[in-house]
XYZ file of C-alpha atoms in Angstrom:
97
model
C 10.525 -11.216 -13.077
C 10.729 -13.556 -16.019
C 8.771 -16.643 -15.026
C 5.676 -17.554 -13.209
C 7.704 -19.042 -10.287
C 8.784 -15.581 -9.459
C 5.453 -14.258 -9.054
C 4.875 -12.445 -5.592
C 1.715 -13.970 -3.801
C -1.612 -12.057 -4.330
C -0.045 -10.364 -7.406
C -0.742 -10.073 -11.117
C 1.072 -8.425 -13.759
C -0.740 -5.546 -15.767
C 1.471 -4.267 -18.370
C 4.890 -3.648 -17.132
C 3.879 -3.210 -13.473
C 3.249 -5.613 -10.627
C 0.191 -5.166 -8.634
C -0.166 -6.441 -5.067
C -3.607 -6.629 -3.467
C -4.157 -4.980 -0.158
C -7.434 -4.785 1.799
C -8.958 -2.232 4.185
C -10.702 -3.994 7.074
C -12.096 -1.107 8.654
C -15.505 -0.138 7.005
C -15.176 3.446 8.005
C -11.606 3.821 6.580
C -12.568 2.352 3.313
C -15.623 4.623 2.921
C -13.638 7.552 3.796
C -10.811 6.750 1.180
C -13.304 5.873 -1.455
C -15.274 8.990 -0.871
C -12.225 11.355 -0.667
C -10.873 9.969 -3.741
C -14.353 10.165 -5.379
C -14.794 13.871 -4.504
C -11.583 15.606 -5.129
C -9.209 12.742 -6.650
C -9.418 14.231 -10.234
C -8.959 17.810 -8.980
C -5.839 16.681 -7.036
C -4.490 14.921 -10.094
C -5.162 11.308 -9.266
C -6.223 9.035 -12.065
C -8.363 6.755 -10.089
C -8.525 5.214 -6.777
C -5.506 3.036 -7.220
C -3.439 5.891 -8.279
C -4.710 7.889 -5.142
C -3.569 4.919 -2.824
C -0.249 4.333 -4.168
C 0.710 7.963 -4.452
C -0.486 8.402 -0.817
C 1.189 5.087 0.329
C 4.349 6.382 -1.601
C 4.411 9.849 0.203
C 4.555 7.874 3.480
C 7.263 5.471 2.313
C 9.442 8.408 1.206
C 8.810 10.132 4.923
C 9.781 6.986 6.565
C 12.832 6.377 4.474
C 14.048 10.073 5.177
C 13.169 9.597 8.917
C 14.785 6.177 9.416
C 17.166 5.222 6.666
C 18.936 8.360 5.587
C 16.819 8.971 2.751
C 17.439 5.707 1.107
C 14.990 2.664 0.182
C 14.851 0.125 2.858
C 16.644 -3.354 1.846
C 14.331 -6.318 1.554
C 13.663 -7.985 4.874
C 14.582 -11.573 5.498
C 11.796 -13.985 4.304
C 11.070 -14.783 7.891
C 10.124 -11.205 8.744
C 7.124 -10.985 6.412
C 3.748 -11.009 8.197
C 1.240 -13.673 7.095
C -2.401 -13.944 7.681
C -5.087 -11.791 8.589
C -4.882 -8.695 10.974
C -2.694 -5.826 11.120
C -0.482 -4.022 13.773
C -2.097 -1.703 16.111
C -1.704 1.886 14.788
C -0.150 4.529 17.347
C -2.916 6.024 19.310
C -5.525 3.653 18.488
C -6.824 1.260 20.972
C -6.546 -2.474 20.422
C -9.987 -4.273 20.541
């Protein structure tokens, strides 16, 4: 990405990486994630909370690519597919409030 017109929404460039902001809405989930990383993150080889989150998400991305796309990265979706705004899809097994 060479100019500012290509900057993804809610992203900022740090060194040679693009960072996308994500929010954890559930207070309990937020606490569990932060507490886990603080307790054992360094012991497990994570540099910081961001590293813990990125590596955790990438493990799930790799699992889903293997399960659903023959182990290959998914292609980008059409622009109309990207979700906008607040909220998230309900997780399997979790009641919708």
